[in-house]
């Protein structure tokens, strides 16, 4: 396994080098309803394993956050991808996601799966 310090050092070397090109793959705005999100969903298209059941009702399950009683998004009845339905982002080593302002100045919640 390559040490994380070495990977980060190489990342910043590549960022600061204009003579060298590197191609990386990155997928953005992938509909979690279609492909999954890393969290289980009741009645979804993917089978929920016994060890995942505790996450079905978790407040940290990104599928639950927008429909929780305390969420301002609970007042929106439409399934809006990226707001009410989580999006999935997939990147390989050296891919990056820039800091930005979310649509309508809304909040963003992200998690990382290994």
PDB file of C-alpha atoms in Angstrom:
ATOM      1  CA  UNK A   1       0.000   0.000   0.000  1.00  0.00           C
ATOM      2  CA  UNK A   2       1.285   3.464  -0.886  1.00  0.00           C
ATOM      3  CA  UNK A   3       1.566   5.795   2.135  1.00  0.00           C
ATOM      4  CA  UNK A   4      -0.937   8.688   2.078  1.00  0.00           C
ATOM      5  CA  UNK A   5       1.890  11.181   2.612  1.00  0.00           C
ATOM      6  CA  UNK A   6       3.504  10.042  -0.643  1.00  0.00           C
ATOM      7  CA  UNK A   7       0.204  10.258  -2.550  1.00  0.00           C
ATOM      8  CA  UNK A   8      -0.424  13.789  -1.275  1.00  0.00           C
ATOM      9  CA  UNK A   9       3.126  14.873  -2.103  1.00  0.00           C
ATOM     10  CA  UNK A  10       2.703  13.578  -5.665  1.00  0.00           C
ATOM     11  CA  UNK A  11      -0.707  15.275  -5.980  1.00  0.00           C
ATOM     12  CA  UNK A  12       0.704  18.695  -5.096  1.00  0.00           C
ATOM     13  CA  UNK A  13       3.732  18.114  -7.324  1.00  0.00           C
ATOM     14  CA  UNK A  14       1.429  17.436 -10.276  1.00  0.00           C
ATOM     15  CA  UNK A  15      -0.770  20.434  -9.467  1.00  0.00           C
ATOM     16  CA  UNK A  16       2.236  22.744  -9.521  1.00  0.00           C
ATOM     17  CA  UNK A  17       3.854  21.232 -12.656  1.00  0.00           C
ATOM     18  CA  UNK A  18       2.720  22.675 -15.986  1.00  0.00           C
ATOM     19  CA  UNK A  19       5.004  20.485 -18.111  1.00  0.00           C
ATOM     20  CA  UNK A  20       3.322  17.222 -17.158  1.00  0.00           C
ATOM     21  CA  UNK A  21      -0.210  16.061 -17.997  1.00  0.00           C
ATOM     22  CA  UNK A  22      -2.148  13.539 -15.957  1.00  0.00           C
ATOM     23  CA  UNK A  23      -5.590  12.195 -16.820  1.00  0.00           C
ATOM     24  CA  UNK A  24      -7.937  11.130 -14.042  1.00  0.00           C
ATOM     25  CA  UNK A  25     -11.491   9.837 -14.129  1.00  0.00           C
ATOM     26  CA  UNK A  26     -14.278  11.463 -12.148  1.00  0.00           C
ATOM     27  CA  UNK A  27     -18.036  10.949 -12.121  1.00  0.00           C
ATOM     28  CA  UNK A  28     -20.364  13.679 -10.857  1.00  0.00           C
ATOM     29  CA  UNK A  29     -24.084  14.090 -10.211  1.00  0.00           C
ATOM     30  CA  UNK A  30     -24.805  10.361 -10.375  1.00  0.00           C
ATOM     31  CA  UNK A  31     -28.406   9.679  -9.313  1.00  0.00           C
ATOM     32  CA  UNK A  32     -28.277   7.702  -6.073  1.00  0.00           C
ATOM     33  CA  UNK A  33     -31.857   6.524  -6.593  1.00  0.00           C
ATOM     34  CA  UNK A  34     -30.650   4.675  -9.678  1.00  0.00           C
ATOM     35  CA  UNK A  35     -27.170   3.539  -8.590  1.00  0.00           C
ATOM     36  CA  UNK A  36     -27.260   3.617  -4.769  1.00  0.00           C
ATOM     37  CA  UNK A  37     -25.621   5.969  -2.301  1.00  0.00           C
ATOM     38  CA  UNK A  38     -23.771   3.808   0.166  1.00  0.00           C
ATOM     39  CA  UNK A  39     -26.777   4.025   2.522  1.00  0.00           C
ATOM     40  CA  UNK A  40     -29.745   1.640   2.524  1.00  0.00           C
ATOM     41  CA  UNK A  41     -33.255   2.757   1.525  1.00  0.00           C
ATOM     42  CA  UNK A  42     -36.575   1.141   2.464  1.00  0.00           C
ATOM     43  CA  UNK A  43     -38.324  -0.184  -0.611  1.00  0.00           C
ATOM     44  CA  UNK A  44     -35.374   0.711  -2.823  1.00  0.00           C
ATOM     45  CA  UNK A  45     -34.102  -1.346  -5.713  1.00  0.00           C
ATOM     46  CA  UNK A  46     -31.184  -2.764  -3.686  1.00  0.00           C
ATOM     47  CA  UNK A  47     -31.562  -5.503  -1.062  1.00  0.00           C
ATOM     48  CA  UNK A  48     -30.865  -4.356   2.502  1.00  0.00           C
ATOM     49  CA  UNK A  49     -28.470  -6.698   4.298  1.00  0.00           C
ATOM     50  CA  UNK A  50     -29.006  -7.427   8.024  1.00  0.00           C
ATOM     51  CA  UNK A  51     -25.883  -5.448   9.007  1.00  0.00           C
ATOM     52  CA  UNK A  52     -27.270  -2.383   7.161  1.00  0.00           C
ATOM     53  CA  UNK A  53     -30.686  -2.316   8.866  1.00  0.00           C
ATOM     54  CA  UNK A  54     -29.546  -0.010  11.676  1.00  0.00           C
ATOM     55  CA  UNK A  55     -28.833   2.669   9.046  1.00  0.00           C
ATOM     56  CA  UNK A  56     -32.314   2.582   7.500  1.00  0.00           C
ATOM     57  CA  UNK A  57     -33.690   5.139   9.983  1.00  0.00           C
ATOM     58  CA  UNK A  58     -30.447   6.877  10.909  1.00  0.00           C
ATOM     59  CA  UNK A  59     -30.480  10.670  10.839  1.00  0.00           C
ATOM     60  CA  UNK A  60     -27.027  10.469   9.264  1.00  0.00           C
ATOM     61  CA  UNK A  61     -28.363   8.482   6.309  1.00  0.00           C
ATOM     62  CA  UNK A  62     -28.304  11.096   3.534  1.00  0.00           C
ATOM     63  CA  UNK A  63     -31.496   9.629   2.098  1.00  0.00           C
ATOM     64  CA  UNK A  64     -33.296  10.497   5.364  1.00  0.00           C
ATOM     65  CA  UNK A  65     -31.965  14.008   6.029  1.00  0.00           C
ATOM     66  CA  UNK A  66     -34.150  15.879   3.530  1.00  0.00           C
ATOM     67  CA  UNK A  67     -37.366  14.253   4.758  1.00  0.00           C
ATOM     68  CA  UNK A  68     -36.774  14.574   8.490  1.00  0.00           C
ATOM     69  CA  UNK A  69     -39.380  16.662  10.311  1.00  0.00           C
ATOM     70  CA  UNK A  70     -36.774  19.279  11.296  1.00  0.00           C
ATOM     71  CA  UNK A  71     -35.473  19.696   7.743  1.00  0.00           C
ATOM     72  CA  UNK A  72     -36.590  22.711   5.720  1.00  0.00           C
ATOM     73  CA  UNK A  73     -36.451  20.382   2.708  1.00  0.00           C
ATOM     74  CA  UNK A  74     -39.329  18.357   4.187  1.00  0.00           C
ATOM     75  CA  UNK A  75     -41.634  21.132   2.917  1.00  0.00           C
ATOM     76  CA  UNK A  76     -40.630  20.420  -0.688  1.00  0.00           C
ATOM     77  CA  UNK A  77     -42.824  17.694  -2.144  1.00  0.00           C
ATOM     78  CA  UNK A  78     -40.922  17.096  -5.403  1.00  0.00           C
ATOM     79  CA  UNK A  79     -37.976  14.702  -5.671  1.00  0.00           C
ATOM     80  CA  UNK A  80     -35.248  17.163  -6.673  1.00  0.00           C
ATOM     81  CA  UNK A  81     -31.969  15.415  -7.512  1.00  0.00           C
ATOM     82  CA  UNK A  82     -29.107  16.855  -5.510  1.00  0.00           C
ATOM     83  CA  UNK A  83     -31.472  18.465  -2.988  1.00  0.00           C
ATOM     84  CA  UNK A  84     -34.024  15.846  -1.886  1.00  0.00           C
ATOM     85  CA  UNK A  85     -32.260  12.888  -3.494  1.00  0.00           C
ATOM     86  CA  UNK A  86     -28.525  12.525  -2.825  1.00  0.00           C
ATOM     87  CA  UNK A  87     -26.055  12.551  -5.669  1.00  0.00           C
ATOM     88  CA  UNK A  88     -23.070  10.267  -5.838  1.00  0.00           C
ATOM     89  CA  UNK A  89     -19.598  11.428  -6.849  1.00  0.00           C
ATOM     90  CA  UNK A  90     -16.870   8.955  -7.750  1.00  0.00           C
ATOM     91  CA  UNK A  91     -13.242   9.890  -8.206  1.00  0.00           C
ATOM     92  CA  UNK A  92      -9.988   8.058  -8.623  1.00  0.00           C
ATOM     93  CA  UNK A  93      -6.607   8.929  -7.173  1.00  0.00           C
ATOM     94  CA  UNK A  94      -5.658  12.578  -7.923  1.00  0.00           C
ATOM     95  CA  UNK A  95      -9.201  13.624  -8.816  1.00  0.00           C
ATOM     96  CA  UNK A  96     -10.396  16.722  -6.997  1.00  0.00           C
ATOM     97  CA  UNK A  97     -13.574  18.637  -6.310  1.00  0.00           C
ATOM     98  CA  UNK A  98     -13.293  22.403  -6.082  1.00  0.00           C
ATOM     99  CA  UNK A  99     -14.694  24.569  -3.321  1.00  0.00           C
ATOM    100  CA  UNK A 100     -17.830  26.281  -4.572  1.00  0.00           C
ATOM    101  CA  UNK A 101     -21.112  27.867  -3.559  1.00  0.00           C
ATOM    102  CA  UNK A 102     -24.032  25.454  -3.693  1.00  0.00           C
ATOM    103  CA  UNK A 103     -27.114  26.193  -5.783  1.00  0.00           C
ATOM    104  CA  UNK A 104     -29.425  28.644  -4.032  1.00  0.00           C
ATOM    105  CA  UNK A 105     -26.765  29.054  -1.323  1.00  0.00           C
ATOM    106  CA  UNK A 106     -27.962  25.799   0.220  1.00  0.00           C
ATOM    107  CA  UNK A 107     -25.895  23.608   2.514  1.00  0.00           C
ATOM    108  CA  UNK A 108     -23.971  20.564   1.404  1.00  0.00           C
ATOM    109  CA  UNK A 109     -23.336  17.395   3.375  1.00  0.00           C
ATOM    110  CA  UNK A 110     -20.739  14.935   2.141  1.00  0.00           C
ATOM    111  CA  UNK A 111     -19.280  11.664   3.310  1.00  0.00           C
ATOM    112  CA  UNK A 112     -16.414   9.509   2.157  1.00  0.00           C
ATOM    113  CA  UNK A 113     -16.636   5.746   1.707  1.00  0.00           C
ATOM    114  CA  UNK A 114     -13.411   3.730   1.599  1.00  0.00           C
TER     115      UNK A 114
END
